Coordinates of C-alpha atoms in Angstrom, one line a residue:
Chain A
X1 CA 14.1 -35.7 11.5
X2 CA 17.7 -35.0 12.8
X3 CA 18.4 -32.0 15.1
X4 CA 19.8 -30.0 12.3
X5 CA 16.7 -30.5 10.1
X6 CA 14.4 -29.6 13.0
X7 CA 16.3 -26.2 13.4
X8 CA 15.4 -25.6 9.7
X9 CA 11.7 -26.7 10.0
X10 CA 10.5 -23.6 12.0
X11 CA 6.9 -24.0 13.5
X12 CA 6.5 -20.3 12.7
X13 CA 8.2 -16.9 11.7
X14 CA 8.9 -14.8 14.6
X15 CA 10.7 -11.5 14.6
X16 CA 11.2 -8.5 16.9
X17 CA 12.8 -5.4 15.6
X18 CA 13.6 -2.1 17.2
X19 CA 14.3 0.7 14.6
X20 CA 15.8 4.2 14.7
X21 CA 14.8 5.9 12.5
X22 CA 12.4 3.5 10.9
X23 CA 11.2 5.5 7.9
X24 CA 13.9 4.7 5.4
X25 CA 13.9 1.1 6.4
X26 CA 10.3 0.5 5.8
X27 CA 10.5 -1.2 2.4
X28 CA 13.5 -3.2 3.6
X29 CA 11.5 -4.7 6.5
X30 CA 8.5 -5.6 4.2
X31 CA 10.7 -7.4 1.8
X32 CA 12.5 -9.3 4.7
X33 CA 8.9 -10.1 6.3
X34 CA 7.8 -11.4 2.9
X35 CA 10.8 -13.7 2.5
X36 CA 10.4 -15.0 6.0
X37 CA 6.8 -15.8 5.5
X38 CA 7.3 -17.4 2.1
X39 CA 9.3 -20.1 3.9
X40 CA 6.3 -21.2 6.0
X41 CA 3.2 -20.2 4.2
X42 CA 2.5 -21.4 0.5
X43 CA -0.5 -18.8 0.0
X44 CA 1.2 -16.0 -1.7
X45 CA -1.8 -13.7 -1.3
X46 CA -1.8 -14.3 2.4
X47 CA 2.0 -13.6 2.5
X48 CA 1.4 -10.4 0.6
X49 CA -1.5 -9.3 3.0
X50 CA 0.6 -9.8 6.1
X51 CA 3.7 -8.1 4.8
X52 CA 1.5 -5.2 3.4
X53 CA 0.2 -4.7 7.0
X54 CA 3.7 -4.8 8.3
X55 CA 4.8 -2.1 5.8
X56 CA 1.6 0.3 6.5
X57 CA 1.9 -0.1 10.3
X58 CA 5.7 0.4 10.5
X59 CA 5.3 3.4 8.1
X60 CA 2.5 4.8 10.4
X61 CA 4.5 4.3 13.5
X62 CA 7.7 5.9 12.2
X63 CA 5.9 8.9 10.8
X64 CA 4.2 9.7 14.1
X65 CA 6.9 8.4 16.5
X66 CA 7.8 11.3 18.7
X67 CA 11.4 10.1 19.6
X68 CA 11.8 8.3 16.1
X69 CA 12.1 4.8 17.8
X70 CA 9.6 2.1 16.6
X71 CA 9.3 -1.5 17.7
X72 CA 7.9 -4.1 15.5
X73 CA 6.9 -7.6 16.5
X74 CA 5.6 -10.2 14.1
X75 CA 4.5 -13.7 15.0
X76 CA 3.1 -15.9 12.2
X77 CA 2.2 -19.7 12.6
X78 CA 3.1 -22.2 10.1
X79 CA -0.2 -23.4 9.0
X80 CA -1.0 -26.9 10.5
X81 CA -2.2 -30.2 8.8
X82 CA -5.7 -28.4 8.9
X83 CA -4.3 -25.3 7.2
X84 CA -5.0 -23.3 10.2
X85 CA -2.9 -20.6 11.8
X86 CA -2.7 -16.9 12.8
X87 CA -0.5 -14.0 12.3
X88 CA -0.1 -10.9 14.5
X89 CA 2.0 -7.8 13.9
X90 CA 2.4 -5.4 16.9
X91 CA 3.8 -1.9 16.6
X92 CA 4.9 0.1 19.6
X93 CA 5.8 3.8 19.5
X94 CA 5.5 7.0 21.4
X95 CA 3.6 10.1 20.1
X96 CA 1.9 13.2 20.9
X97 CA -1.5 13.3 22.7
X98 CA -3.0 14.7 19.4
X99 CA -1.6 12.0 17.4
X100 CA -2.7 9.3 19.8
X101 CA -6.2 10.5 19.9
X102 CA -6.5 10.7 16.1
X103 CA -5.0 7.1 16.0
X104 CA -7.8 5.8 18.4
X105 CA -10.4 7.6 16.6
X106 CA -9.4 5.9 13.3
X107 CA -9.1 2.5 14.7
X108 CA -12.6 3.0 16.2
X109 CA -14.1 4.3 13.1
X110 CA -12.7 1.3 11.2
X111 CA -13.9 -1.3 13.9
X112 CA -17.4 0.1 14.0
X113 CA -17.7 -0.1 10.2
X114 CA -20.1 -2.8 9.0
X115 CA -18.5 -3.2 5.6
X116 CA -14.8 -2.7 5.3
X117 CA -14.7 -2.4 1.5
X118 CA -17.5 0.4 1.7
X119 CA -15.4 2.0 4.4
X120 CA -12.4 1.9 2.5
X121 CA -14.1 3.6 -0.6
X122 CA -15.5 6.3 2.0
X123 CA -11.9 6.8 3.2
X124 CA -10.4 6.9 -0.3
X125 CA -12.9 9.8 -1.1
X126 CA -11.8 11.6 2.1
X127 CA -8.3 11.0 1.4
X128 CA -8.6 12.7 -2.1
X129 CA -9.3 16.0 -0.4
X130 CA -6.7 15.6 2.4
X131 CA -3.5 17.7 2.0
X132 CA -1.6 16.1 4.9
X133 CA -1.0 12.2 5.1
X134 CA -3.2 9.7 3.4
X135 CA -5.3 8.5 6.3
X136 CA -5.4 5.0 4.4
X137 CA -2.9 2.7 6.0
X138 CA -5.1 1.3 8.6
X139 CA -8.2 0.9 6.5
X140 CA -6.1 -0.7 3.8
X141 CA -5.0 -3.2 6.2
X142 CA -8.6 -4.0 7.3
X143 CA -10.0 -4.0 3.7
X144 CA -7.4 -5.3 1.4
X145 CA -5.4 -7.2 4.1
X146 CA -8.6 -8.7 5.7
X147 CA -7.0 -8.2 9.1
X148 CA -8.5 -6.8 12.3
X149 CA -6.9 -3.6 13.6
X150 CA -6.8 -2.6 17.3
X151 CA -5.0 0.0 19.4
X152 CA -4.0 0.3 23.0
X153 CA -2.8 3.6 24.3
X154 CA -1.0 3.9 27.7
X155 CA 0.5 7.2 28.6
X156 CA 2.3 8.6 25.5
X157 CA 2.7 5.1 24.0
X158 CA 0.6 3.4 21.4
X159 CA 0.4 -0.3 20.7
X160 CA -1.2 -1.1 17.4
X161 CA -2.1 -4.7 16.4
X162 CA -3.1 -6.2 13.2
X163 CA -4.1 -9.8 13.3
X164 CA -5.4 -12.4 11.0
X165 CA -6.5 -16.1 11.6
X166 CA -6.1 -18.1 8.5
X167 CA -6.9 -21.3 6.8
X168 CA -4.8 -21.9 3.9
X169 CA -4.5 -25.0 1.6
X170 CA -1.0 -26.0 2.7
X171 CA 1.9 -25.2 4.4
X172 CA 5.5 -24.8 2.8
Chain B
X1 CA 10.2 10.1 -23.2
X2 CA 8.4 13.3 -22.8
X3 CA 10.1 16.7 -22.1
X4 CA 6.5 18.0 -21.1
X5 CA 6.2 15.2 -18.4
X6 CA 9.8 14.9 -17.2
X7 CA 10.7 11.4 -15.9
X8 CA 11.3 10.7 -12.2
X9 CA 13.9 8.4 -10.8
X10 CA 15.2 7.5 -7.5
X11 CA 17.4 4.3 -6.4
X12 CA 14.2 2.2 -6.1
X13 CA 11.7 3.8 -8.4
X14 CA 11.2 5.3 -11.8
X15 CA 8.2 6.8 -13.8
X16 CA 8.4 8.0 -17.5
X17 CA 5.8 9.0 -20.0
X18 CA 5.6 8.8 -23.9
X19 CA 3.1 10.8 -25.7
X20 CA 1.3 9.7 -28.8
X21 CA -1.5 11.2 -31.0
X22 CA -4.5 9.7 -28.8
X23 CA -3.0 8.7 -25.7
X24 CA -0.2 9.1 -23.2
X25 CA 1.7 5.9 -22.2
X26 CA 3.3 5.7 -18.7
X27 CA 5.3 3.1 -17.2
X28 CA 6.4 2.8 -13.6
X29 CA 9.0 0.5 -12.2
X30 CA 10.5 -0.5 -8.8
X31 CA 8.9 0.1 -5.5
X32 CA 6.7 3.1 -4.4
X33 CA 6.9 4.0 -0.9
X34 CA 7.1 7.2 1.3
X35 CA 10.5 8.0 0.0
X36 CA 9.0 8.0 -3.6
X37 CA 5.7 10.0 -2.8
X38 CA 7.2 13.6 -3.6
X39 CA 8.5 12.3 -7.0
X40 CA 5.2 10.5 -7.7
X41 CA 3.2 13.6 -7.0
X42 CA 5.3 15.8 -9.2
X43 CA 5.1 13.3 -12.0
X44 CA 1.2 12.8 -11.8
X45 CA 0.9 16.6 -11.6
X46 CA 2.7 17.1 -15.0
X47 CA 1.0 14.2 -16.3
X48 CA -2.5 15.5 -15.6
X49 CA -1.5 19.0 -16.9
X50 CA -0.1 17.7 -20.2
X51 CA -3.1 15.2 -20.7
X52 CA -5.7 17.9 -20.1
X53 CA -3.7 20.4 -22.4
X54 CA -3.6 17.9 -25.3
X55 CA -7.1 16.6 -24.5
X56 CA -6.1 13.0 -25.0
X57 CA -9.0 10.6 -24.6
X58 CA -6.8 8.1 -22.5
X59 CA -3.9 7.9 -20.3
X60 CA -2.4 4.2 -19.9
X61 CA -0.6 3.6 -16.8
X62 CA 1.6 0.4 -17.1
X63 CA 2.4 -0.6 -13.5
X64 CA 3.3 -4.3 -14.3
X65 CA 6.9 -4.0 -13.1
X66 CA 5.9 -2.1 -9.9
X67 CA 6.7 -4.4 -6.9
X68 CA 4.7 -2.5 -4.3
X69 CA 2.7 0.7 -3.7
X70 CA 2.2 2.0 -0.2
X71 CA -0.9 3.9 1.0
X72 CA 0.7 7.2 0.6
X73 CA 1.5 6.7 -2.9
X74 CA -2.2 5.2 -3.3
X75 CA -3.4 8.5 -2.1
X76 CA -1.3 10.2 -4.9
X77 CA -3.3 8.3 -7.4
X78 CA -6.7 8.9 -5.5
X79 CA -6.0 12.7 -5.8
X80 CA -5.3 12.4 -9.4
X81 CA -8.5 10.7 -10.0
X82 CA -10.3 13.3 -7.7
X83 CA -9.0 16.0 -9.9
X84 CA -10.0 14.4 -12.9
X85 CA -13.6 13.8 -11.7
X86 CA -13.8 17.7 -10.9
X87 CA -12.7 18.6 -14.5
X88 CA -15.2 19.6 -17.1
X89 CA -16.2 17.1 -19.7
X90 CA -13.6 18.3 -22.2
X91 CA -10.8 18.0 -19.7
X92 CA -11.6 14.4 -18.8
X93 CA -9.8 11.3 -20.1
X94 CA -9.8 7.6 -19.3
X95 CA -7.2 6.2 -17.1
X96 CA -6.3 2.6 -17.9
X97 CA -3.9 0.6 -15.6
X98 CA -2.1 -2.3 -17.0
X99 CA -1.5 -4.8 -14.1
X100 CA 0.5 -7.9 -13.6
X101 CA -1.4 -10.8 -11.9
X102 CA 1.7 -12.0 -10.2
X103 CA 2.1 -8.7 -8.3
X104 CA -0.5 -9.4 -5.7
X105 CA -0.8 -5.7 -4.4
X106 CA -2.0 -4.8 -7.8
X107 CA -5.1 -6.9 -7.8
X108 CA -6.5 -5.6 -4.5
X109 CA -5.3 -1.9 -4.7
X110 CA -6.1 -1.3 -8.3
X111 CA -9.6 -2.9 -7.9
X112 CA -10.0 -0.3 -5.1
X113 CA -8.9 2.7 -7.4
X114 CA -11.2 1.3 -10.1
X115 CA -14.1 1.3 -7.8
X116 CA -13.3 4.8 -6.6
X117 CA -12.8 6.1 -10.2
X118 CA -15.9 4.4 -11.6
X119 CA -16.2 5.0 -15.2
X120 CA -12.8 7.0 -15.5
X121 CA -10.7 4.1 -14.4
X122 CA -10.2 0.7 -15.8
X123 CA -7.8 -2.1 -15.2
X124 CA -6.5 -4.6 -17.7
X125 CA -4.7 -7.7 -16.4
X126 CA -1.8 -8.8 -18.6
X127 CA 1.2 -10.9 -18.4
X128 CA 4.4 -8.8 -17.9

């Protein structure tokens, strides 16, 4: 393989974006992520799950960011010969103590749920009675996206991570 | 097109309804995200009012051309189904989603909605 071909034959899809304001660009970013992932992953369902998670995390972060600035980092492996790889999406944003506490509480609740689909149904029921926000983004990533969700809070900054280890049939 | 259920349209999304004798047909296209949510809420509110007033047995929602739906818009549907569940027997109708298997969000999200809505919500998978 020549040098030019090697440049085109990426071992993964890695991006880092800072967005201000992020809200109106969420769908643009999702489409960009989807297009990038499709170049390295043949499994369309997996591509959907990762790009959906990027959308939900970015939307959450932009909605609750206190200074409107949001950072998104995505790293996805091209599946190896055995089809294995992983993808991780990291969102960083500043927020108020109340919003950060609520974020931590939601992530804990989802992490402690034994059955993600049952928890999803429970949270859909709760959402139907909510007036403000859906409260569904993170559980959708866990249940529909089959990805783990974690959060680290330091001071007024949240770092939310969604991760998936995969074994697909083939790489692109 | 229906005057009782005004169409909604943005750069990236549209929803319109057509009323027939025994059903209301809805078609949604584009991308349903946070920007779309206020339009969708208004549309679903008008749709429910008209469906209940006419006592139609079924509302068919064709989302086959809809590229994506975010969780905020999913919540709009959850609220609609919740309102329907609370209606008395005469004010209830069935919701049937027409889905496109090529739009991958539809398989997973509409399955979740059909579980949530139990007997009130059905999903038909069709080619676009």
